[in-house]
Short mmCIF file of C-alpha atoms in Angstrom, two decimals:
data_model
loop_
_atom_site.label_atom_id
_atom_site.label_comp_id
_atom_site.label_asym_id
_atom_site.label_seq_id
_atom_site.Cartn_x
_atom_site.Cartn_y
_atom_site.Cartn_z
CA MET A 167 1.22 31.59 24.81
CA LEU A 168 0.61 29.99 21.44
CA PRO A 169 -2.86 30.57 19.91
CA TRP A 170 -3.75 26.84 19.95
CA LYS A 171 -7.14 27.02 18.33
CA ARG A 172 -5.88 29.21 15.52
CA LEU A 173 -2.93 26.91 14.79
CA LEU A 174 -4.86 23.65 15.05
CA ARG A 175 -6.61 23.98 11.71
CA PRO A 176 -3.48 24.76 9.66
CA LEU A 177 -1.64 21.83 11.24
CA THR A 178 -4.45 19.42 10.46
CA ALA A 179 -4.69 20.77 6.92
CA LEU A 180 -0.96 20.30 6.49
CA LEU A 181 -1.18 16.67 7.57
CA LEU A 182 -4.01 16.03 5.14
CA THR A 183 -2.19 17.86 2.37
CA ALA A 184 0.85 15.65 2.85
CA ALA A 185 -1.37 12.61 2.57
CA VAL A 186 -2.85 13.90 -0.68
CA ALA A 187 0.52 13.11 -2.24
CA LEU A 188 -0.87 9.59 -2.46
CA VAL A 189 -3.56 10.59 -4.94
CA PRO A 190 -3.16 10.80 -8.73
CA ALA A 191 -3.79 14.21 -10.24
CA THR A 192 -6.95 12.99 -11.98
CA ALA A 193 -9.36 10.57 -10.38
CA ALA A 194 -11.69 8.32 -12.28
CA PRO A 195 -14.75 6.80 -10.62
CA ALA A 196 -13.52 3.67 -8.86
CA SER A 197 -16.42 1.66 -10.22
CA THR A 198 -15.31 2.04 -13.84
CA ALA A 199 -12.26 -0.21 -14.13
CA PRO A 200 -11.05 -0.44 -17.73
CA SER A 201 -13.14 -3.12 -19.42
CA ALA A 202 -10.13 -4.54 -21.27
CA GLY A 203 -8.04 -4.63 -18.13
CA TRP A 204 -8.28 -6.40 -14.82
CA ASN A 205 -11.10 -7.58 -12.49
CA ASP A 206 -12.12 -10.26 -14.95
CA TYR A 207 -13.88 -12.81 -12.76
CA SER A 208 -13.85 -15.35 -15.57
CA CYS A 209 -10.03 -15.38 -15.49
CA LYS A 210 -8.55 -18.72 -14.47
CA PRO A 211 -4.95 -18.82 -13.22
CA SER A 212 -2.52 -20.61 -15.51
CA ALA A 213 0.05 -23.24 -14.62
CA ALA A 214 2.72 -20.58 -15.04
CA HIS A 215 0.92 -18.15 -12.71
CA PRO A 216 -1.32 -20.29 -10.49
CA ARG A 217 -2.33 -17.59 -8.03
CA PRO A 218 -4.50 -14.52 -8.68
CA VAL A 219 -3.02 -11.18 -7.68
CA VAL A 220 -5.00 -8.83 -5.43
CA LEU A 221 -3.95 -5.17 -5.64
CA VAL A 222 -4.58 -3.03 -2.55
CA HIS A 223 -4.56 0.75 -3.08
CA GLY A 224 -3.13 3.34 -0.71
CA THR A 225 -4.66 6.05 1.45
CA LEU A 226 -6.80 8.44 -0.58
CA GLY A 227 -6.46 6.14 -3.58
CA ASN A 228 -8.92 3.78 -5.21
CA SER A 229 -9.04 0.50 -7.09
CA VAL A 230 -8.55 2.11 -10.51
CA ASP A 231 -6.28 5.13 -10.25
CA ASN A 232 -3.67 3.46 -8.09
CA TRP A 233 -3.15 0.64 -10.58
CA LEU A 234 -3.35 2.16 -14.06
CA GLY A 235 0.28 1.18 -14.59
CA LEU A 236 0.87 -2.02 -12.63
CA ALA A 237 -2.42 -3.83 -13.30
CA PRO A 238 -1.97 -3.89 -17.12
CA TYR A 239 1.73 -4.74 -16.63
CA LEU A 240 0.80 -7.88 -14.69
CA LYS A 241 -2.20 -8.67 -16.88
CA ASP A 242 0.02 -8.59 -19.97
CA ARG A 243 2.29 -11.12 -18.28
CA GLY A 244 -0.50 -13.63 -17.83
CA TYR A 245 -1.71 -12.95 -14.30
CA CYS A 246 -5.33 -12.84 -13.16
CA VAL A 247 -5.43 -9.40 -11.54
CA PHE A 248 -8.05 -7.96 -9.19
CA SER A 249 -8.46 -4.75 -7.20
CA PHE A 250 -11.09 -3.36 -4.85
CA ASP A 251 -12.04 -0.27 -2.88
CA TYR A 252 -11.79 -0.20 0.91
CA GLY A 253 -11.83 2.22 3.82
CA GLN A 254 -14.66 4.37 2.47
CA LEU A 255 -15.96 7.23 4.61
CA PRO A 256 -19.60 8.36 4.38
CA GLY A 257 -20.03 11.15 1.85
CA VAL A 258 -16.46 10.90 0.52
CA PRO A 259 -16.41 9.55 -3.05
CA VAL A 260 -13.39 8.37 -5.06
CA PHE A 261 -10.85 8.96 -2.27
CA TYR A 262 -10.79 5.82 -0.17
CA GLY A 263 -8.53 4.10 2.35
CA LEU A 264 -9.53 6.55 5.07
CA GLY A 265 -11.41 4.27 7.47
CA PRO A 266 -9.89 2.37 10.40
CA VAL A 267 -7.18 -0.01 9.25
CA ASP A 268 -8.58 -3.00 11.16
CA LYS A 269 -11.97 -2.58 9.48
CA SER A 270 -10.32 -2.23 6.08
CA ALA A 271 -8.54 -5.53 6.74
CA GLU A 272 -11.96 -7.13 7.17
CA GLN A 273 -12.93 -5.81 3.74
CA LEU A 274 -9.74 -7.29 2.31
CA SER A 275 -10.59 -10.64 3.88
CA ALA A 276 -13.99 -10.70 2.21
CA PHE A 277 -12.51 -9.69 -1.14
CA VAL A 278 -9.82 -12.37 -1.07
CA ASP A 279 -12.53 -14.97 -0.41
CA LYS A 280 -14.47 -13.63 -3.38
CA VAL A 281 -11.42 -13.85 -5.68
CA LEU A 282 -10.48 -17.34 -4.54
CA THR A 283 -14.03 -18.57 -5.06
CA ALA A 284 -14.20 -17.07 -8.56
CA THR A 285 -10.82 -18.33 -9.71
CA GLY A 286 -10.78 -21.66 -7.92
CA ALA A 287 -7.28 -20.95 -6.61
CA GLY A 288 -6.13 -22.13 -3.21
CA LYS A 289 -4.10 -19.01 -2.41
CA THR A 290 -3.59 -15.50 -3.69
CA ASP A 291 -0.70 -13.05 -3.82
CA ILE A 292 -1.21 -9.51 -2.55
CA VAL A 293 0.51 -6.38 -3.85
CA GLY A 294 -0.22 -3.17 -1.96
CA HIS A 295 0.87 0.45 -2.06
CA SER A 296 1.48 2.52 1.08
CA GLN A 297 -1.32 1.67 3.53
CA GLY A 298 -2.20 -1.09 1.08
CA GLY A 299 1.17 -2.71 1.77
CA MET A 300 0.76 -2.51 5.54
CA MET A 301 -2.96 -3.16 6.08
CA PRO A 302 -2.84 -6.72 4.63
CA ARG A 303 -0.44 -7.64 7.43
CA TYR A 304 -3.32 -7.13 9.85
CA TYR A 305 -5.38 -9.56 7.75
CA LEU A 306 -2.51 -12.07 7.74
CA LYS A 307 -1.85 -11.82 11.46
CA PHE A 308 -5.30 -11.48 13.01
CA LEU A 309 -7.95 -12.53 10.47
CA GLY A 310 -6.66 -15.87 9.19
CA GLY A 311 -5.20 -14.49 6.00
CA ALA A 312 -1.92 -16.40 6.27
CA ALA A 313 -3.69 -19.58 5.19
CA LYS A 314 -4.91 -17.90 2.00
CA VAL A 315 -1.92 -15.78 0.95
CA ASN A 316 1.35 -16.94 -0.55
CA ALA A 317 3.17 -13.61 -0.83
CA LEU A 318 2.75 -9.99 0.21
CA VAL A 319 4.57 -7.33 -1.80
CA GLY A 320 4.54 -3.88 -0.22
CA ILE A 321 5.31 -0.87 -2.41
CA ALA A 322 6.36 1.99 -0.11
CA PRO A 323 4.34 0.41 2.73
CA SER A 324 3.67 2.18 6.01
CA ASN A 325 4.76 -0.86 8.00
CA HIS A 326 6.07 1.02 11.01
CA GLY A 327 4.22 4.25 10.41
CA THR A 328 5.38 7.66 9.30
CA ASP A 329 6.47 10.85 10.99
CA LEU A 330 5.89 12.86 7.79
CA ASN A 331 9.44 14.19 8.01
CA GLY A 332 8.93 15.09 11.66
CA LEU A 333 5.60 16.86 11.23
CA THR A 334 3.64 14.38 13.37
CA ASN A 335 5.97 15.13 16.28
CA LEU A 336 4.20 18.47 16.57
CA LEU A 337 0.81 16.93 17.33
CA PRO A 338 1.24 16.89 21.14
CA TYR A 339 1.77 20.66 21.06
CA PHE A 340 -1.68 21.23 19.58
CA PRO A 341 -4.38 20.06 22.00
CA GLY A 342 -7.13 18.15 20.24
CA ALA A 343 -5.25 17.71 16.95
CA ALA A 344 -4.66 13.98 17.41
CA ASP A 345 -8.27 13.39 18.41
CA LEU A 346 -9.51 15.36 15.41
CA LEU A 347 -7.29 13.34 13.08
CA SER A 348 -8.53 10.05 14.58
CA THR A 349 -12.16 11.06 14.24
CA ALA A 350 -12.05 12.59 10.76
CA THR A 351 -9.57 10.24 9.05
CA PRO A 352 -8.89 7.16 11.21
CA ALA A 353 -6.49 5.57 8.71
CA LEU A 354 -4.17 8.58 8.82
CA ALA A 355 -4.05 8.39 12.62
CA ASP A 356 -3.45 4.64 12.45
CA GLN A 357 -0.39 5.22 10.27
CA ILE A 358 1.39 7.67 12.52
CA THR A 359 4.51 6.20 14.07
CA GLY A 360 3.69 4.70 17.45
CA SER A 361 -0.07 4.47 16.93
CA ALA A 362 -2.04 1.87 18.87
CA LEU A 363 -2.83 0.03 15.64
CA LEU A 364 0.83 -0.23 14.61
CA THR A 365 1.91 -1.18 18.11
CA LYS A 366 -0.54 -4.08 18.05
CA LEU A 367 0.38 -5.06 14.50
CA ASN A 368 4.13 -5.18 15.09
CA ALA A 369 4.10 -6.72 18.56
CA GLY A 370 5.74 -10.14 18.59
CA GLY A 371 7.36 -9.75 15.19
CA ASP A 372 6.67 -8.23 11.79
CA THR A 373 5.80 -11.41 9.91
CA VAL A 374 3.79 -14.61 10.16
CA PRO A 375 5.04 -18.05 9.08
CA GLY A 376 4.23 -19.32 5.61
CA VAL A 377 4.02 -15.95 3.83
CA HIS A 378 6.80 -14.53 1.62
CA TYR A 379 7.33 -10.80 2.17
CA THR A 380 8.86 -8.23 -0.18
CA VAL A 381 9.22 -4.50 0.53
CA LEU A 382 10.07 -2.01 -2.23
CA ALA A 383 11.23 1.38 -0.96
CA SER A 384 12.61 4.59 -2.44
CA LYS A 385 14.96 6.91 -0.61
CA TYR A 386 13.04 9.78 -2.18
CA ASP A 387 9.80 8.85 -0.41
CA GLU A 388 8.37 12.01 1.14
CA VAL A 389 5.26 10.47 2.72
CA VAL A 390 6.31 7.32 4.61
CA THR A 391 9.36 8.66 6.43
CA PRO A 392 11.98 7.74 7.24
CA TYR A 393 11.92 5.33 4.32
CA GLN A 394 13.72 2.68 6.39
CA SER A 395 10.57 2.41 8.52
CA GLN A 396 8.99 0.59 5.59
CA TYR A 397 11.29 -2.40 5.97
CA LEU A 398 10.26 -5.59 7.72
CA SER A 399 12.27 -7.97 9.88
CA GLY A 400 11.85 -11.70 9.58
CA SER A 401 13.24 -14.90 8.14
CA ASP A 402 11.30 -14.68 4.87
CA VAL A 403 11.66 -11.00 4.03
CA HIS A 404 13.27 -9.32 1.03
CA ASN A 405 13.76 -5.59 1.60
CA VAL A 406 14.66 -3.68 -1.57
CA LEU A 407 15.86 -0.09 -2.01
CA LEU A 408 15.16 0.76 -5.64
CA GLN A 409 18.17 3.07 -5.89
CA ASN A 410 20.41 0.06 -5.19
CA LEU A 411 19.03 -1.47 -8.39
CA CYS A 412 19.11 1.72 -10.45
CA SER A 413 20.71 4.85 -9.06
CA LEU A 414 18.84 6.89 -11.67
CA ASP A 415 15.43 5.93 -10.25
CA LEU A 416 14.01 9.14 -8.79
CA SER A 417 10.55 7.82 -7.93
CA GLU A 418 8.94 9.21 -4.81
CA HIS A 419 5.96 7.85 -2.88
CA LEU A 420 3.36 8.11 -5.63
CA ALA A 421 5.44 7.45 -8.74
CA ILE A 422 6.84 4.21 -7.36
CA ALA A 423 3.39 2.61 -7.63
CA LEU A 424 1.96 4.49 -10.59
CA LEU A 425 4.63 4.33 -13.27
CA ASP A 426 7.95 2.96 -12.03
CA ARG A 427 8.68 -0.04 -14.25
CA ILE A 428 11.80 -0.80 -12.22
CA ALA A 429 9.49 -1.34 -9.24
CA PHE A 430 7.07 -3.25 -11.49
CA HIS A 431 9.90 -5.59 -12.54
CA GLU A 432 10.69 -6.29 -8.89
CA VAL A 433 7.00 -6.98 -8.21
CA ALA A 434 7.04 -9.55 -11.02
CA ASN A 435 10.18 -11.11 -9.55
CA ALA A 436 8.53 -11.36 -6.15
CA LEU A 437 5.44 -13.01 -7.63
CA ASP A 438 7.48 -15.55 -9.61
CA PRO A 439 10.87 -15.90 -7.91
CA ALA A 440 11.67 -19.12 -9.78
CA HIS A 441 11.89 -17.10 -12.99
CA ALA A 442 13.24 -13.84 -11.58
CA THR A 443 15.67 -11.82 -13.65
CA ALA A 444 18.01 -9.07 -12.56
CA THR A 445 16.40 -5.67 -12.13
CA THR A 446 18.45 -2.79 -13.56
CA CYS A 447 17.85 0.62 -15.08
CA ALA A 448 17.16 -1.21 -18.34
CA SER A 449 14.10 -2.80 -16.72
CA VAL A 450 12.15 0.30 -17.74
CA PHE A 451 12.12 -1.20 -21.25
CA SER A 452 11.05 -4.71 -20.24
#
């Protein structure tokens, strides 16, 4: 007989360790966004870029670290850019996105309202990484977000969950492991393939009318697996595999959002499709 209690802790630790791949090596306090960067509530959208962009971090990320590359990239191109922290757990600083996904969607709803009020815009665009690319779909589908959002761009989003390269399939063999995961880190449990949250979210179709969807995936993603699970189905969906644009792009789950300018170029294309330009390996210099 397997020593269940002795094996439960290493399995849980392994799941959490895999999720830590979402976190930058150094974490700055999420309340100290660069003063010369984004979250400027005096910013008014231009005619060229009439919608503010809301950035939604991933699991164990925060509103600063997750966007040290993309936020300035978009800001330099004339966008009003905003980010926020969500999914906080009591007593856990800096590492956010751990609370229940449906509650995090409520936080997103409140933040979008705040941004729209400040900027005077009628709609926003949302760009999210990992959980941050999936969670807004709950807002769009169940919390009235479709009326306030023009486009959702998911960077390595957990749209249909993850099996962590098969690791989550071991949970049933360890009594109590799934319950422990749900209690300690609800967002991780919500993102496991086949979870109740994902079943509800994807029932009746992946998308809602009126919103433009883009998914950016990497075949080297080691966190949201298989990477094809990130893709959406629907009439207004653009699924992109970065290696089809540049075979030399080796970005995995974290790098795709932190520093991959090929992915950044595709984000810009998704936000302004009327002026989109071809994304190639040379986009790293654009």
